[in-house]
Coordinates of C-alpha atoms and ligand atoms in Angstrom, one line a residue:
X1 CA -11.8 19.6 -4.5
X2 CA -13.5 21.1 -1.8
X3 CA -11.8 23.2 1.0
X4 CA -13.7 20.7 3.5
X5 CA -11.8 17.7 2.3
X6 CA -8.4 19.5 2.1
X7 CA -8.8 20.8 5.7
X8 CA -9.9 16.6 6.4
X9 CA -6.7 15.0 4.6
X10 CA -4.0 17.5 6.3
X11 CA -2.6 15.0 8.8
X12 CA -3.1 12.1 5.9
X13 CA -1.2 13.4 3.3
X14 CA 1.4 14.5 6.2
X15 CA 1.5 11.0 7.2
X16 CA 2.2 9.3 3.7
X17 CA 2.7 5.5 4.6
X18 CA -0.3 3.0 6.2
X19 CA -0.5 -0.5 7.2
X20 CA -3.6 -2.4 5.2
X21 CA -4.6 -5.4 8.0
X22 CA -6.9 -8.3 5.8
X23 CA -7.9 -10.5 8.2
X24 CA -10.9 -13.1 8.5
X25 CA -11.9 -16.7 8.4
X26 CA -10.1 -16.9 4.5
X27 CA -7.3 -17.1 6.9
X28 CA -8.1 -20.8 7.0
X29 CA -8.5 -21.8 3.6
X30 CA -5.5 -19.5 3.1
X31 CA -5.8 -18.8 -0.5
X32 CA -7.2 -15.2 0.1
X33 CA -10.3 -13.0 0.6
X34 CA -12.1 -13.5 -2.3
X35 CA -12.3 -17.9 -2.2
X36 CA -15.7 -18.3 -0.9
X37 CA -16.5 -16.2 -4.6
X38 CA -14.0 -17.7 -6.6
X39 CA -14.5 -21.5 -5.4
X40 CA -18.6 -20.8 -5.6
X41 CA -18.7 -21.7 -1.8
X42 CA -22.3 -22.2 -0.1
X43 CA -22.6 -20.6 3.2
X44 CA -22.5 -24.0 4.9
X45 CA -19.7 -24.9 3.0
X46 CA -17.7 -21.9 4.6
X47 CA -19.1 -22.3 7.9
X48 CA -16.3 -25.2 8.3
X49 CA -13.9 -22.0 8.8
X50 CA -16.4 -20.4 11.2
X51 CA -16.7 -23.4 13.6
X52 CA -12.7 -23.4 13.3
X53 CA -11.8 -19.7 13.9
X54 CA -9.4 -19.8 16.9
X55 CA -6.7 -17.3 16.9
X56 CA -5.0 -18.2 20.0
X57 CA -2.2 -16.0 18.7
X58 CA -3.7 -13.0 18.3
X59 CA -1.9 -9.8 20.0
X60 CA -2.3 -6.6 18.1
X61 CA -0.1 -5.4 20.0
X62 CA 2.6 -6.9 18.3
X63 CA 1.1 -5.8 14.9
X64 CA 1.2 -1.8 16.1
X65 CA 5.1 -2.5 17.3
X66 CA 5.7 -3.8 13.9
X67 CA 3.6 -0.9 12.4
X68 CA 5.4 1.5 14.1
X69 CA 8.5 0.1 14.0
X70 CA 8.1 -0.1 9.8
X71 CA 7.6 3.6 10.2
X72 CA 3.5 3.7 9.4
X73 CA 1.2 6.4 10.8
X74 CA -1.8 4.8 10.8
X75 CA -3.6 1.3 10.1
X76 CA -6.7 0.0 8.4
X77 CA -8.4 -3.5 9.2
X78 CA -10.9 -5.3 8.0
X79 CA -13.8 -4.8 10.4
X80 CA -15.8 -7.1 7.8
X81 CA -15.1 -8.6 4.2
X82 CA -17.2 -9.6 1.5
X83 CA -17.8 -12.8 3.1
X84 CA -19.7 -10.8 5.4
X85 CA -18.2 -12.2 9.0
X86 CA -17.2 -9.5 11.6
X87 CA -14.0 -9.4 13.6
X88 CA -16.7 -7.0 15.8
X89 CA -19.1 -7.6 18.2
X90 CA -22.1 -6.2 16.4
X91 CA -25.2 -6.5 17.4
X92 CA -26.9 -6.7 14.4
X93 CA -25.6 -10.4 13.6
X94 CA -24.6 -13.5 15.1
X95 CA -21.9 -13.7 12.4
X96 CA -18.9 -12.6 14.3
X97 CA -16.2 -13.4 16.2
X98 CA -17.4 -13.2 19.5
X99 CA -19.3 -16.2 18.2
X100 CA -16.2 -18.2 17.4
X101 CA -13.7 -19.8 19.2
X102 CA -12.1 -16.3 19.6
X103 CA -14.6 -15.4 22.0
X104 CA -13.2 -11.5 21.5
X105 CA -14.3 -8.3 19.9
X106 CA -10.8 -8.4 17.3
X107 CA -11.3 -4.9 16.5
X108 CA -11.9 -3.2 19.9
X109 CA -8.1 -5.0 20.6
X110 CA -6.8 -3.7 17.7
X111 CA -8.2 0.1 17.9
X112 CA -6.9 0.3 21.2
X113 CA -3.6 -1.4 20.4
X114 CA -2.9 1.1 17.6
X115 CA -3.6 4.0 19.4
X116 CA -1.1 3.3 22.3
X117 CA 1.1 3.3 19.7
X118 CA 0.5 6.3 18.8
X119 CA -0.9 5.6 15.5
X120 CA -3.8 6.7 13.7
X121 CA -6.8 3.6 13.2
X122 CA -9.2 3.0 10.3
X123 CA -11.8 0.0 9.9
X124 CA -11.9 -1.1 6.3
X125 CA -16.0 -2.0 5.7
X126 CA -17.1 -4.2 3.1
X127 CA -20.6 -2.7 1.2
X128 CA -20.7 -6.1 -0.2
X129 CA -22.1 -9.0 1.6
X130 CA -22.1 -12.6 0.5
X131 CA -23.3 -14.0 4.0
X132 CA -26.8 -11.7 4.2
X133 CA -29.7 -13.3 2.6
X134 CA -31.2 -10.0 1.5
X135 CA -27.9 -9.3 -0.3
X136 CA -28.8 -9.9 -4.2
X137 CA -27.0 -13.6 -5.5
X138 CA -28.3 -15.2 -8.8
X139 CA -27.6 -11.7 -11.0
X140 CA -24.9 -10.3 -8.8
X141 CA -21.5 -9.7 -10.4
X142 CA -19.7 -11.3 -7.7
X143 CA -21.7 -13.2 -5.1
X144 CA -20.2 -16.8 -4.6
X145 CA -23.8 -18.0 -5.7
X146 CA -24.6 -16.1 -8.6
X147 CA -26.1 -17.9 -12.3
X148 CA -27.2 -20.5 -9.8
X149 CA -30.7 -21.6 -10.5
X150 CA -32.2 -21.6 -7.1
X151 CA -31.8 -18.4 -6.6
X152 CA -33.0 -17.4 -9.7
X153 CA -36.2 -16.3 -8.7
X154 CA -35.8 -15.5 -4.9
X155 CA -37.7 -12.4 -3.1
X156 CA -34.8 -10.5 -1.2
X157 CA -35.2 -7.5 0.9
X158 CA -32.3 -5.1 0.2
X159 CA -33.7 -2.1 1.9
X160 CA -33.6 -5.1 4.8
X161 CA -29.9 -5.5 3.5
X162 CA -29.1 -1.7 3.7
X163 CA -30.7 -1.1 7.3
X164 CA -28.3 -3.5 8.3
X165 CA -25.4 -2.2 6.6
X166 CA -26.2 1.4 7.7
X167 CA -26.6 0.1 11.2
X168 CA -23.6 -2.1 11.5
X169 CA -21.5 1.1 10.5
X170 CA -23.2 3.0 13.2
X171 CA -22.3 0.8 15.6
X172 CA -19.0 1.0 14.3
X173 CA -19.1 4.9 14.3
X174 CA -20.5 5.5 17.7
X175 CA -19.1 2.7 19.9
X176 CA -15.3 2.7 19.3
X177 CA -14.0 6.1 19.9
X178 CA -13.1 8.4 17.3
X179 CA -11.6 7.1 14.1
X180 CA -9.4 8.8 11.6
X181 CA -10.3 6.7 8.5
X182 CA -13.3 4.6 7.4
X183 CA -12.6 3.0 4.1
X184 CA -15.6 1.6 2.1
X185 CA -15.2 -1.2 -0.1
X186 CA -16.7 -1.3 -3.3
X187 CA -19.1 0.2 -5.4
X188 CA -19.5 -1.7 -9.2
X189 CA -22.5 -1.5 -11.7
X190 CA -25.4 0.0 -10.4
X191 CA -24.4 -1.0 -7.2
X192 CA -23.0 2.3 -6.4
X193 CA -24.1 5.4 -4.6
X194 CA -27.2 5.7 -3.9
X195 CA -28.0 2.5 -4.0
X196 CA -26.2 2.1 -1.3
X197 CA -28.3 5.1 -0.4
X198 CA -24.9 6.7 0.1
X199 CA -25.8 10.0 1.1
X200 CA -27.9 9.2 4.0
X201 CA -25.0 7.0 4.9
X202 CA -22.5 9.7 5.0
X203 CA -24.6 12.4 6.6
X204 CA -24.9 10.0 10.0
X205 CA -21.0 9.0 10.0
X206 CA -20.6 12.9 9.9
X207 CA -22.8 13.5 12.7
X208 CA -20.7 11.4 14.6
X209 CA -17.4 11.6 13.5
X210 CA -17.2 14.5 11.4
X211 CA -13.2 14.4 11.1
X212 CA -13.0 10.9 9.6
X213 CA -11.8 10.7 6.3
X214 CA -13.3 7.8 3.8
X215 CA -12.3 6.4 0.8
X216 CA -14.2 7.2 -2.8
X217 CA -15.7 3.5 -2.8
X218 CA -18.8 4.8 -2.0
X219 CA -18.9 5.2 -5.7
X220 CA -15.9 3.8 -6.9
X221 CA -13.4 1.2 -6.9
X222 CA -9.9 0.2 -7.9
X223 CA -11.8 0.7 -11.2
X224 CA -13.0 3.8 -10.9
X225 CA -12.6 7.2 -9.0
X226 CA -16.3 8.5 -9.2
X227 CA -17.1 12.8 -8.4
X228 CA -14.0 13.6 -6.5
X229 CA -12.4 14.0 -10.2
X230 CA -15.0 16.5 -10.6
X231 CA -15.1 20.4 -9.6
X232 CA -18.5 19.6 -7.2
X233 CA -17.9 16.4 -5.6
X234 CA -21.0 14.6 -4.5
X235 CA -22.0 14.2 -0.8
X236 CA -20.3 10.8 -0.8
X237 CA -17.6 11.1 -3.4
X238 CA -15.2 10.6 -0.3
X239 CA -11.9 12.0 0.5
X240 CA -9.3 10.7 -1.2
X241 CA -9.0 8.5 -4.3
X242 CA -8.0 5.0 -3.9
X243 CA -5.5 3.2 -6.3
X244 CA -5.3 -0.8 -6.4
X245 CA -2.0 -2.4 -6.9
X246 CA -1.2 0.7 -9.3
X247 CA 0.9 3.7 -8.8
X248 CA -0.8 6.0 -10.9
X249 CA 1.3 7.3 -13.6
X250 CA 1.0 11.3 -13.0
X251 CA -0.2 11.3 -9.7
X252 CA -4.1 11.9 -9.7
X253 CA -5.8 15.4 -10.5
X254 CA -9.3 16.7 -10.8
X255 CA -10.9 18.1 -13.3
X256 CA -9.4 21.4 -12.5
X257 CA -5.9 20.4 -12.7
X258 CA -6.2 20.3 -8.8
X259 CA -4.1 17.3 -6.9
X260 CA -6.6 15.4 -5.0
X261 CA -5.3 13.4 -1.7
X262 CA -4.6 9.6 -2.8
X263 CA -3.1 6.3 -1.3
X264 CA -2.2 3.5 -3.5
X265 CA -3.4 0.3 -1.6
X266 CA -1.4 -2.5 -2.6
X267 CA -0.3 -6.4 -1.5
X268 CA 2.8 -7.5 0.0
X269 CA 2.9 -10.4 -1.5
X270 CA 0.0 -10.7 -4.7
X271 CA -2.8 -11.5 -2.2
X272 CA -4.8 -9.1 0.3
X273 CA -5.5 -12.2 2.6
X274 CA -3.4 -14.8 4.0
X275 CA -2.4 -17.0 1.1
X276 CA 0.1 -19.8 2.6
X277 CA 1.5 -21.0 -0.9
X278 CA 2.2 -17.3 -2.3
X279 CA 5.7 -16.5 -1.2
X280 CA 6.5 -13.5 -4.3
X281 CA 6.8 -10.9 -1.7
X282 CA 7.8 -7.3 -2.6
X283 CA 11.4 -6.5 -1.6
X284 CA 11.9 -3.6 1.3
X285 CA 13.9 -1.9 -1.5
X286 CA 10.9 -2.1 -3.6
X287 CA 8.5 -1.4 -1.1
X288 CA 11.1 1.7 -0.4
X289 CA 11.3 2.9 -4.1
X290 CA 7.1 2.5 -4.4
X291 CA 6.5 4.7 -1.5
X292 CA 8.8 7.4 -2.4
X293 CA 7.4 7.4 -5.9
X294 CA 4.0 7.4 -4.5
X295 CA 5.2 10.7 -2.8
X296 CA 6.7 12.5 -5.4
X297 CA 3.7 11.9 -7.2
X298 CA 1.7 13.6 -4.4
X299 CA 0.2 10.2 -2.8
X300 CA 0.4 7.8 0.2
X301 CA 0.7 4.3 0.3
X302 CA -1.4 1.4 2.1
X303 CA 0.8 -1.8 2.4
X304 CA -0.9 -4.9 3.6
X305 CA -0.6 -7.8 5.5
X306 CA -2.7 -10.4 5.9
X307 CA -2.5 -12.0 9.3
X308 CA -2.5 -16.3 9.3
X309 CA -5.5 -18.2 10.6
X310 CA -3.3 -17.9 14.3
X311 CA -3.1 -14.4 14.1
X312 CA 0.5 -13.8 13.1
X313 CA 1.2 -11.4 10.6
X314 CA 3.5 -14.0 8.1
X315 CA 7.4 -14.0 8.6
X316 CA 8.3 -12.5 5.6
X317 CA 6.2 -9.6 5.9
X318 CA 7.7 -9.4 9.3
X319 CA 11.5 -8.9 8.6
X320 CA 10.5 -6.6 5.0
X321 CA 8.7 -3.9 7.2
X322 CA 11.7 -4.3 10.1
X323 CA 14.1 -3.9 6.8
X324 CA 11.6 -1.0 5.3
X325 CA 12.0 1.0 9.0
X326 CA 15.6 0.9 9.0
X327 CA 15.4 2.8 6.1
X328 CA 12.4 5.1 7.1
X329 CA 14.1 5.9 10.5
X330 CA 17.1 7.3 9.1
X331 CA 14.9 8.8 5.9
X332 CA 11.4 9.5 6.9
X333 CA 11.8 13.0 6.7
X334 CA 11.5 12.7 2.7
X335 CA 8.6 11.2 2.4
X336 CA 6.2 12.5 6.1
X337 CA 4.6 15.8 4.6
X338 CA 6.5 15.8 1.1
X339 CA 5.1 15.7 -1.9
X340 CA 5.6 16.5 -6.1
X341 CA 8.9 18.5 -6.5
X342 CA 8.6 21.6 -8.6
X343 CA 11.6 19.9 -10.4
X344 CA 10.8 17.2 -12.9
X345 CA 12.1 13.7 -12.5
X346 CA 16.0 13.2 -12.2
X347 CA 17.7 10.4 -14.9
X348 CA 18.9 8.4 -11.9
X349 CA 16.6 8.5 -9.1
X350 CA 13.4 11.0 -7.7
X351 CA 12.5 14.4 -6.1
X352 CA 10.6 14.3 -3.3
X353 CA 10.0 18.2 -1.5
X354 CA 8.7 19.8 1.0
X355 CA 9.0 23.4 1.0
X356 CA 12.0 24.6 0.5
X357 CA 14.1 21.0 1.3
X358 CA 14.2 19.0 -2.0
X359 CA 15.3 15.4 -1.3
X360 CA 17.1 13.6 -4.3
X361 CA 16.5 9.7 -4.0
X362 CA 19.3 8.4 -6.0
X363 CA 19.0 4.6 -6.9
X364 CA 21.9 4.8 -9.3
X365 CA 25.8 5.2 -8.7
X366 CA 26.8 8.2 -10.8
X367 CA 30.1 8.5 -12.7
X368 CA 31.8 11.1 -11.6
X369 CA 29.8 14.3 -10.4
X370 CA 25.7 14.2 -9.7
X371 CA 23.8 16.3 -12.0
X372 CA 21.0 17.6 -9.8
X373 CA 19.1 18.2 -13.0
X374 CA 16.4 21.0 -13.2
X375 CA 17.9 23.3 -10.4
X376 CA 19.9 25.6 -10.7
X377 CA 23.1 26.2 -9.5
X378 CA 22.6 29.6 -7.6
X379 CA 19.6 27.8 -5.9
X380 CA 21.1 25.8 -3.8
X381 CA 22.1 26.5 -0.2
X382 CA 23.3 23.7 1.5
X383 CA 23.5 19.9 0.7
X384 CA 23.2 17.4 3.4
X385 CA 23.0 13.4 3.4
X386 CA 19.6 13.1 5.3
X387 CA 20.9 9.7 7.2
X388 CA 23.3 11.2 9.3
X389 CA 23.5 14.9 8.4
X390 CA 26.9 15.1 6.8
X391 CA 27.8 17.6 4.0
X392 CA 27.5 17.0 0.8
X393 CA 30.0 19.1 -1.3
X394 CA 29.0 20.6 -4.6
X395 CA 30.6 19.0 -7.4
X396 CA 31.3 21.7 -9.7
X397 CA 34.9 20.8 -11.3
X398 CA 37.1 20.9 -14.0
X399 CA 34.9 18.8 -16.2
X400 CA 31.5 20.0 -15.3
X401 CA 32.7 23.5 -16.7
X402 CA 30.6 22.2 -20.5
X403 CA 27.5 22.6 -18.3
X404 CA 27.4 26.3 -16.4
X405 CA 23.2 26.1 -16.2
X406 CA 24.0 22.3 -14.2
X407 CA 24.0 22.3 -10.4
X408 CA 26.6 19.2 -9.1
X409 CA 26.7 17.5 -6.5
X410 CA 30.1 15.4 -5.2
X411 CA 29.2 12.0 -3.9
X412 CA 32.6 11.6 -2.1
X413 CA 35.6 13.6 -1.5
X414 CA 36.6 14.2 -5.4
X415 CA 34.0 15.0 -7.8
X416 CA 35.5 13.8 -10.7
X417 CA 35.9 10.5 -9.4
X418 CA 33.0 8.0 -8.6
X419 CA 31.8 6.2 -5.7
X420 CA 29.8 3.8 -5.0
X421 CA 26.2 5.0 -2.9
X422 CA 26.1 4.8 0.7
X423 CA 22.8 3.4 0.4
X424 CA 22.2 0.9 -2.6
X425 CA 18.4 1.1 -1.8
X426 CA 17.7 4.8 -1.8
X427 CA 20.4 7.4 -0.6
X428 CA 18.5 10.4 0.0
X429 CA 20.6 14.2 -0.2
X430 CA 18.6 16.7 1.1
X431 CA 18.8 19.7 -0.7
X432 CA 18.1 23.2 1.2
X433 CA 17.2 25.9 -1.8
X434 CA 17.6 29.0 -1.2
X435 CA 14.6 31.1 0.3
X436 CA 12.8 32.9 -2.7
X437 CA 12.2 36.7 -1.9
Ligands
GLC1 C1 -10.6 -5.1 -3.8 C2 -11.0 -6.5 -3.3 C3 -10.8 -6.7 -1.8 C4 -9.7 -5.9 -1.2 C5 -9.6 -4.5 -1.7 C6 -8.5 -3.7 -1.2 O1 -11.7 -4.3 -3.9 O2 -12.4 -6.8 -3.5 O3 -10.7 -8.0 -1.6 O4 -10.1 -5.8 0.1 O5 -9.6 -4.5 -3.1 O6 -8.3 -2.5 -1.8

């Protein structure tokens, strides 16, 4: 990894936890971002949710509060999907909302809603595009009208296709204020780098912006990380690796051993966009338990939530992240700017660090004592409960005398008896270690 991108990520890998915002006419059919593809739609077909678009409901506003309130640093929405319509008011199509009922640039109300908030804004940017006719259909992987006859043998443009691309992105680089991440979306076969002509791409969102971090899409995918594994990144190889709906198992290195900055982007539920049937939401203990694994394996994570066809983010998600910031407000200081413990993983819970504070996660009552496996008893300073600052004795006793090399901790007022955890979802003990000389 270069020293560029490590300067780049500082406030990202400080900031640890993100909101993911999929939002677009799918909201209508409500079965997710990817129908018009998987149902084989025809552009007309689809332009039944395009003459129907009316978010009356819409206040971002509300979103950021939420954001905020969850404990998230920053945001990402989708400023176009593969379907190829735009929640902005570009210039370079009539496929936006501006067009539709909403009569609004979505985006503009949401950059400026996030940042009152205090929050950091990215626009998600789809390289795909199922709605441009110079966007290839009859052999493409994906495109809702591919192995179809007619389009077997049609002429299309894709440098045509790419001007626009390039030139929707400047728009979206140069006329909404600075932006803090710009995540690409997604590079698969040959369509990758520089057919995307990538480089190019990257040199004029530098020129304009050149503090905004991007995702690897550019040339990779949930599939795929592309040259930021590699000791000489490419141009475009992006900043930070982007895991889908995986927490990856070690964390994610280069090819010199070096952690690179990643952010696991994953669903609430099991669908990016609204889906009004899919009710198997992710728990705020889960949700809890994923992010702090995601940190003490030196990563962030992207939640989502896809916003209904009104423009309300769905109930469920709603009262999870409320649940998730109860937790975060009392506990945020183990995850915001921690990451891998130099102690391996503890039998009953995680590490999370962050110099010298180590933050044990426990998710499992102990019987008796805590072992506080890997450090060492003479390391440890001072033990704290990081929810409301009270001690936390050592729990060196009669019985722990078998293990001299063991450092305890007492999870009540006698360590040889048990208790049950002050928090069943995570109760974090921050652990001061002595400074090293
Ligand atoms: C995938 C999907 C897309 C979603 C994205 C989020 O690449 O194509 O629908 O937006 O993942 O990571």
């Amino acid at each position: 990894m270069n020293q560029e991108i490590r300067e780049r990520t500082k406030w990202f890998l400080e900031d640890r936890f993100g909101m993911f915002i999929h939002w677009g006419l799918y909201a209508i059919p409500a079965a997710g971002e990817w129908i018009r593809s998987e149902r084989r739609m025809s552009v007309e077909e689809y332009e039944e949710y395009f003459k129907e678009f009316d978010p009356v409901d819409y206040d971002p506003k509300k979103w950021a509060k939420l954001a905020k309130e969850a404990g998230m640093k920053y945001a990402v929405m989708t400023a176009k999907h593969h379907d190829g319509f735009c929640l902005f008011d570009s210039k370079l199509t009539d496929y936006k909302a501006t067009n539709t009922k909403a009569g609004r640039d979505l985006v503009r109300e949401y950059l400026d809603a996030f940042r009152a908030e205090g929050l950091k804004v990215g626009l998600y940017y789809s390289l795909i595009d199922w709605h441009h006719p110079d966007y290839p259909k009859y052999d493409d992987w994906h495109h809702p009208m591919r192995g179809r006859e007619e389009y077997k043998d049609e002429k299309i443009d894709f440098d045509r296709y790419l001007a626009y691309m390039h030139g929707q992105v400047k728009e979206l680089v140069t006329e909404y204020g600075k932006l803090d991440i710009l995540w690409f979306d997604f590079s698969y076969g040959e369509m990758c780098g520089e057919k995307w002509k990538a480089e190019e791409l990257i040199r004029m969102v530098r020129s304009y912006q050149p503090d905004v971090i991007i995702d690897n899409r550019l040339e990779g995918s949930g599939e795929k990380n592309g040259s930021i594994m590699s000791a000489n990144p490419l141009p475009y190889s992006g900043d930070f690796a982007s895991p889908e709906q995986i927490i990856p198992p070690f964390g994610i290195r280069d090819d010199n051993g070096e952690l690179i900055p990643w952010e696991l982007c994953a669903t609430m539920n099991n669908h990016w966009g609204y889906c009004s049937w899919d009710h198997t939401f992710k728990s705020a203990k889960t949700i809890i338990q994923k992010l702090v694994e995601c940190v003490s394996k030196g990563g962030n994570m992207m939640m989502n939530v896809g916003p209904d066809a009104k423009g309300n983010i769905p109930g469920e998600s709603v009262e999870i992240l409320k649940e998730v910031g109860k937790w975060m407000q009392k506990n945020g200081n183990s995850v915001y700017g921690c990451t891998i413990s130099e102690f391996s993983k503890p039998e009953w819970g995680r590490y999370t660090q962050k110099g010298n504070k180590v933050y044990a996660h426990i998710y499992e009552t102990p019987l008796g004592a805590l072992p506080l496996y890997g450090i060492a008893p003479e390391r440890i300073q001072k033990m704290r409960y990081l929810a409301d600052g009270s001690q936390v004795d050592r729990g060196e006793a009669w019985n722990t005398k078998l293990y001299p090399d063991v450092a305890f901790a007492a999870l009540g007022e006698n360590p040889v008896c048990s208790y049950p955890l002050k928090d069943e979802t995570d109760t974090v003990v921050e652990i001061t270690l002595v400074p090293v000389v």
